[in-house]
mmCIF file of C-alpha atoms in Angstrom:
data_model
loop_
_atom_site.group_PDB
_atom_site.id
_atom_site.type_symbol
_atom_site.label_atom_id
_atom_site.label_comp_id
_atom_site.label_asym_id
_atom_site.label_seq_id
_atom_site.Cartn_x
_atom_site.Cartn_y
_atom_site.Cartn_z
ATOM 1 C CA MET S 1 33.202 21.873 5.734
ATOM 2 C CA ARG S 2 29.546 20.973 5.203
ATOM 3 C CA ARG S 3 28.437 20.218 1.682
ATOM 4 C CA LEU S 4 24.910 20.007 0.312
ATOM 5 C CA ASP S 5 23.993 18.176 -2.875
ATOM 6 C CA LEU S 6 20.726 19.787 -3.990
ATOM 7 C CA GLY S 7 18.589 17.431 -6.055
ATOM 8 C CA CYS S 8 21.161 14.663 -5.650
ATOM 9 C CA GLY S 9 19.120 11.865 -7.230
ATOM 10 C CA LYS S 10 20.969 8.549 -7.242
ATOM 11 C CA ARG S 11 24.412 10.153 -7.704
ATOM 12 C CA LYS S 12 25.042 12.061 -4.493
ATOM 13 C CA GLN S 13 28.396 13.861 -4.324
ATOM 14 C CA ALA S 14 30.823 12.148 -1.947
ATOM 15 C CA GLY S 15 30.932 13.746 1.494
ATOM 16 C CA SER S 16 27.699 15.674 0.931
ATOM 17 C CA ILE S 17 24.307 15.738 2.548
ATOM 18 C CA GLY S 18 21.918 14.883 -0.251
ATOM 19 C CA ILE S 19 18.457 16.370 -0.561
ATOM 20 C CA ASP S 20 15.896 15.314 -3.147
ATOM 21 C CA ARG S 21 12.137 15.205 -3.463
ATOM 22 C CA ARG S 22 12.002 11.531 -4.373
ATOM 23 C CA GLY S 23 12.527 8.450 -2.265
ATOM 24 C CA GLY S 24 14.647 5.665 -3.728
ATOM 25 C CA THR S 25 17.495 8.105 -4.322
ATOM 26 C CA ALA S 26 20.778 8.614 -2.452
ATOM 27 C CA ALA S 27 19.172 11.506 -0.533
ATOM 28 C CA ASP S 28 19.700 11.855 3.194
ATOM 29 C CA VAL S 29 16.814 14.323 3.345
ATOM 30 C CA ILE S 30 13.562 13.962 1.409
ATOM 31 C CA ALA S 31 11.942 17.342 0.767
ATOM 32 C CA ASP S 32 10.114 19.059 -2.064
ATOM 33 C CA LEU S 33 12.635 21.578 -3.372
ATOM 34 C CA ASP S 34 9.806 23.727 -4.738
ATOM 35 C CA HIS S 35 8.572 24.417 -1.176
ATOM 36 C CA PHE S 36 10.356 26.829 1.128
ATOM 37 C CA PRO S 37 11.986 26.984 3.577
ATOM 38 C CA TYR S 38 14.296 24.015 3.141
ATOM 39 C CA PRO S 39 14.761 21.954 6.323
ATOM 40 C CA PHE S 40 18.126 23.478 7.229
ATOM 41 C CA LYS S 41 19.218 26.291 9.519
ATOM 42 C CA ASP S 42 20.723 29.530 8.221
ATOM 43 C CA ASP S 43 24.439 29.715 7.315
ATOM 44 C CA VAL S 44 25.087 25.950 7.529
ATOM 45 C CA PHE S 45 26.772 24.926 4.273
ATOM 46 C CA THR S 46 30.168 25.934 2.926
ATOM 47 C CA GLU S 47 29.488 24.331 -0.453
ATOM 48 C CA VAL S 48 26.306 23.635 -2.416
ATOM 49 C CA THR S 49 26.145 21.650 -5.639
ATOM 50 C CA ALA S 50 23.118 21.578 -7.925
ATOM 51 C CA PHE S 51 23.988 19.255 -10.792
ATOM 52 C CA HIS S 52 21.141 18.870 -13.264
ATOM 53 C CA ALA S 53 18.589 19.887 -10.655
ATOM 54 C CA LEU S 54 17.605 23.552 -11.041
ATOM 55 C CA GLU S 55 16.068 23.114 -14.497
ATOM 56 C CA HIS S 56 13.439 20.853 -12.864
ATOM 57 C CA LEU S 57 12.336 23.396 -10.245
ATOM 58 C CA GLU S 58 9.583 25.959 -10.528
ATOM 59 C CA ASP S 59 10.836 29.087 -8.709
ATOM 60 C CA ILE S 60 14.498 29.689 -9.549
ATOM 61 C CA VAL S 61 14.638 32.999 -7.675
ATOM 62 C CA GLY S 62 13.163 31.336 -4.582
ATOM 63 C CA VAL S 63 15.621 28.432 -4.854
ATOM 64 C CA MET S 64 18.586 30.799 -5.149
ATOM 65 C CA GLU S 65 17.342 32.749 -2.131
ATOM 66 C CA GLU S 66 17.111 29.486 -0.153
ATOM 67 C CA ILE S 67 20.603 28.475 -1.241
ATOM 68 C CA HIS S 68 21.779 31.900 -0.079
ATOM 69 C CA ARG S 69 19.985 31.536 3.282
ATOM 70 C CA ILE S 70 21.383 28.087 4.136
ATOM 71 C CA SER S 71 24.910 28.878 2.899
ATOM 72 C CA ALA S 72 27.606 30.374 5.088
ATOM 73 C CA PRO S 73 29.198 33.657 4.005
ATOM 74 C CA GLY S 74 31.727 32.912 1.270
ATOM 75 C CA ALA S 75 30.247 29.480 0.488
ATOM 76 C CA LEU S 76 30.733 28.135 -3.023
ATOM 77 C CA VAL S 77 27.732 27.234 -5.167
ATOM 78 C CA HIS S 78 28.340 25.036 -8.197
ATOM 79 C CA VAL S 79 25.521 24.745 -10.750
ATOM 80 C CA ARG S 80 25.543 22.428 -13.745
ATOM 81 C CA SER S 81 22.620 22.313 -16.166
ATOM 82 C CA PRO S 82 21.964 21.559 -19.822
ATOM 83 C CA HIS S 83 22.786 24.550 -22.024
ATOM 84 C CA TYR S 84 19.647 25.889 -23.676
ATOM 85 C CA SER S 85 20.958 24.862 -27.114
ATOM 86 C CA SER S 86 21.369 21.221 -26.098
ATOM 87 C CA PRO S 87 18.722 18.757 -27.270
ATOM 88 C CA ALA S 88 18.856 17.352 -23.711
ATOM 89 C CA SER S 89 17.427 20.643 -22.518
ATOM 90 C CA PHE S 90 14.181 20.126 -24.425
ATOM 91 C CA ASN S 91 13.967 16.316 -24.567
ATOM 92 C CA ASP S 92 13.276 15.871 -20.855
ATOM 93 C CA PRO S 93 9.594 16.677 -20.259
ATOM 94 C CA THR S 94 10.310 17.540 -16.609
ATOM 95 C CA HIS S 95 12.573 20.480 -17.502
ATOM 96 C CA ARG S 96 10.888 23.780 -16.657
ATOM 97 C CA HIS S 97 13.793 26.176 -17.334
ATOM 98 C CA PHE S 98 16.531 26.593 -19.896
ATOM 99 C CA PHE S 99 19.792 28.276 -18.938
ATOM 100 C CA GLY S 100 22.580 30.015 -20.787
ATOM 101 C CA ALA S 101 25.963 31.327 -19.772
ATOM 102 C CA PHE S 102 24.495 34.541 -18.355
ATOM 103 C CA SER S 103 21.359 33.214 -16.627
ATOM 104 C CA PHE S 104 22.861 33.411 -13.139
ATOM 105 C CA ASP S 105 24.226 36.928 -13.605
ATOM 106 C CA TYR S 106 20.828 38.079 -12.314
ATOM 107 C CA PHE S 107 21.929 36.975 -8.846
ATOM 108 C CA THR S 108 25.173 38.959 -8.786
ATOM 109 C CA ASP S 109 25.937 42.506 -7.691
ATOM 110 C CA GLU S 110 26.710 43.380 -11.306
ATOM 111 C CA SER S 111 23.144 42.675 -12.419
ATOM 112 C CA LEU S 112 21.033 45.495 -13.778
ATOM 113 C CA TYR S 113 18.004 43.593 -12.498
ATOM 114 C CA ASP S 114 18.541 43.933 -8.768
ATOM 115 C CA PHE S 115 14.789 44.080 -8.179
ATOM 116 C CA TYR S 116 14.463 40.257 -8.476
ATOM 117 C CA THR S 117 16.237 39.592 -5.177
ATOM 118 C CA GLN S 118 18.531 41.245 -2.675
ATOM 119 C CA LYS S 119 20.364 37.953 -2.048
ATOM 120 C CA THR S 120 23.570 38.248 -4.008
ATOM 121 C CA PHE S 121 26.426 36.088 -5.147
ATOM 122 C CA GLU S 122 29.783 36.786 -6.729
ATOM 123 C CA LEU S 123 30.376 35.137 -10.090
ATOM 124 C CA VAL S 124 33.480 32.961 -9.741
ATOM 125 C CA SER S 125 33.357 31.316 -13.154
ATOM 126 C CA ARG S 126 31.136 30.361 -16.043
ATOM 127 C CA ARG S 127 31.810 27.712 -18.636
ATOM 128 C CA ILE S 128 30.002 26.488 -21.715
ATOM 129 C CA CYS S 129 30.724 22.768 -22.061
ATOM 130 C CA PHE S 130 30.800 20.460 -25.049
ATOM 131 C CA SER S 131 31.298 17.209 -23.163
ATOM 132 C CA PRO S 132 31.394 13.836 -24.898
ATOM 133 C CA GLN S 133 29.156 12.198 -22.271
ATOM 134 C CA ALA S 134 26.414 14.778 -22.684
ATOM 135 C CA GLN S 135 26.706 14.669 -26.474
ATOM 136 C CA GLY S 136 26.460 10.855 -26.380
ATOM 137 C CA ARG S 137 29.725 10.215 -28.223
ATOM 138 C CA ARG S 138 33.435 9.983 -27.552
ATOM 139 C CA PHE S 139 34.887 12.222 -30.243
ATOM 140 C CA VAL S 140 33.601 15.780 -30.021
ATOM 141 C CA PRO S 141 34.747 17.858 -32.988
ATOM 142 C CA HIS S 142 33.671 21.067 -31.204
ATOM 143 C CA ARG S 143 36.678 20.715 -28.919
ATOM 144 C CA TRP S 144 39.046 19.623 -31.643
ATOM 145 C CA ILE S 145 38.359 22.612 -33.878
ATOM 146 C CA GLY S 146 38.353 25.114 -31.011
ATOM 147 C CA VAL S 147 34.647 25.922 -30.744
ATOM 148 C CA GLU S 148 34.675 25.296 -26.986
ATOM 149 C CA TRP S 149 37.579 27.699 -26.538
ATOM 150 C CA PHE S 150 35.846 30.270 -28.746
ATOM 151 C CA ALA S 151 32.477 29.880 -26.985
ATOM 152 C CA ASN S 152 34.085 30.452 -23.594
ATOM 153 C CA ARG S 153 36.250 33.327 -24.770
ATOM 154 C CA PHE S 154 33.261 35.087 -26.411
ATOM 155 C CA PRO S 155 30.143 33.619 -24.735
ATOM 156 C CA TRP S 156 27.853 36.489 -25.707
ATOM 157 C CA PHE S 157 28.751 36.149 -29.388
ATOM 158 C CA TYR S 158 28.511 32.344 -29.249
ATOM 159 C CA GLU S 159 25.041 32.387 -27.697
ATOM 160 C CA LYS S 160 23.774 35.126 -29.985
ATOM 161 C CA THR S 161 25.009 33.677 -33.270
ATOM 162 C CA LEU S 162 26.309 30.117 -33.041
ATOM 163 C CA ALA S 163 24.491 28.265 -30.248
ATOM 164 C CA PHE S 164 21.966 26.505 -32.472
ATOM 165 C CA ILE S 165 24.503 25.809 -35.214
ATOM 166 C CA VAL S 166 27.123 24.234 -32.937
ATOM 167 C CA THR S 167 25.175 23.161 -29.858
ATOM 168 C CA ALA S 168 26.701 23.021 -26.403
ATOM 169 C CA SER S 169 25.882 20.326 -23.885
ATOM 170 C CA GLU S 170 26.004 22.068 -20.500
ATOM 171 C CA ILE S 171 26.764 25.201 -18.585
ATOM 172 C CA GLU S 172 28.782 25.216 -15.393
ATOM 173 C CA ILE S 173 28.424 28.190 -13.097
ATOM 174 C CA ARG S 174 30.336 28.799 -9.871
ATOM 175 C CA LEU S 175 29.152 31.445 -7.468
ATOM 176 C CA ARG S 176 30.324 32.658 -4.051
ATOM 177 C CA VAL S 177 27.720 33.637 -1.468
ATOM 178 C CA ARG S 178 27.857 37.302 -0.421
ATOM 179 C CA LYS S 179 26.425 38.304 2.915
ATOM 180 C CA SER S 180 26.843 41.655 4.615
#
């Protein structure tokens, strides 16, 4: 199993090859993630993590196509990013994109927008998170009163009506690479 930690920063996932654009990080490979192709062969990785990395990059479609190219068929891709309702999403001046629970549906076979890319993934799971670490406190009433359960049971309704009233901290998306 070969794992890639895309945009690893100083907290590279154990057992992964880390890639980042900055030196002074835990990266094994220094490369600008906004320039393609990435310095890896096709079909190499069985798992790719992108934790708090994609929101910093310019061309999300291009990045997802590169992830698809360097991933083996059936590889798992795990994305974590600030939810668009989180203050952390807008406070960081290096964030270029804001994601919601359905942002990565555009890369699945179920998407109505198949003209963006032909590189497809299967949606394994999506989760709207209300984590104490991301909220900057230990006690998170959102979990206690069931908002997290509700948001994940009815994500469309949550994002349409409640997201800026009861803000989430992150989204977690898991995809499986599909190759013919």
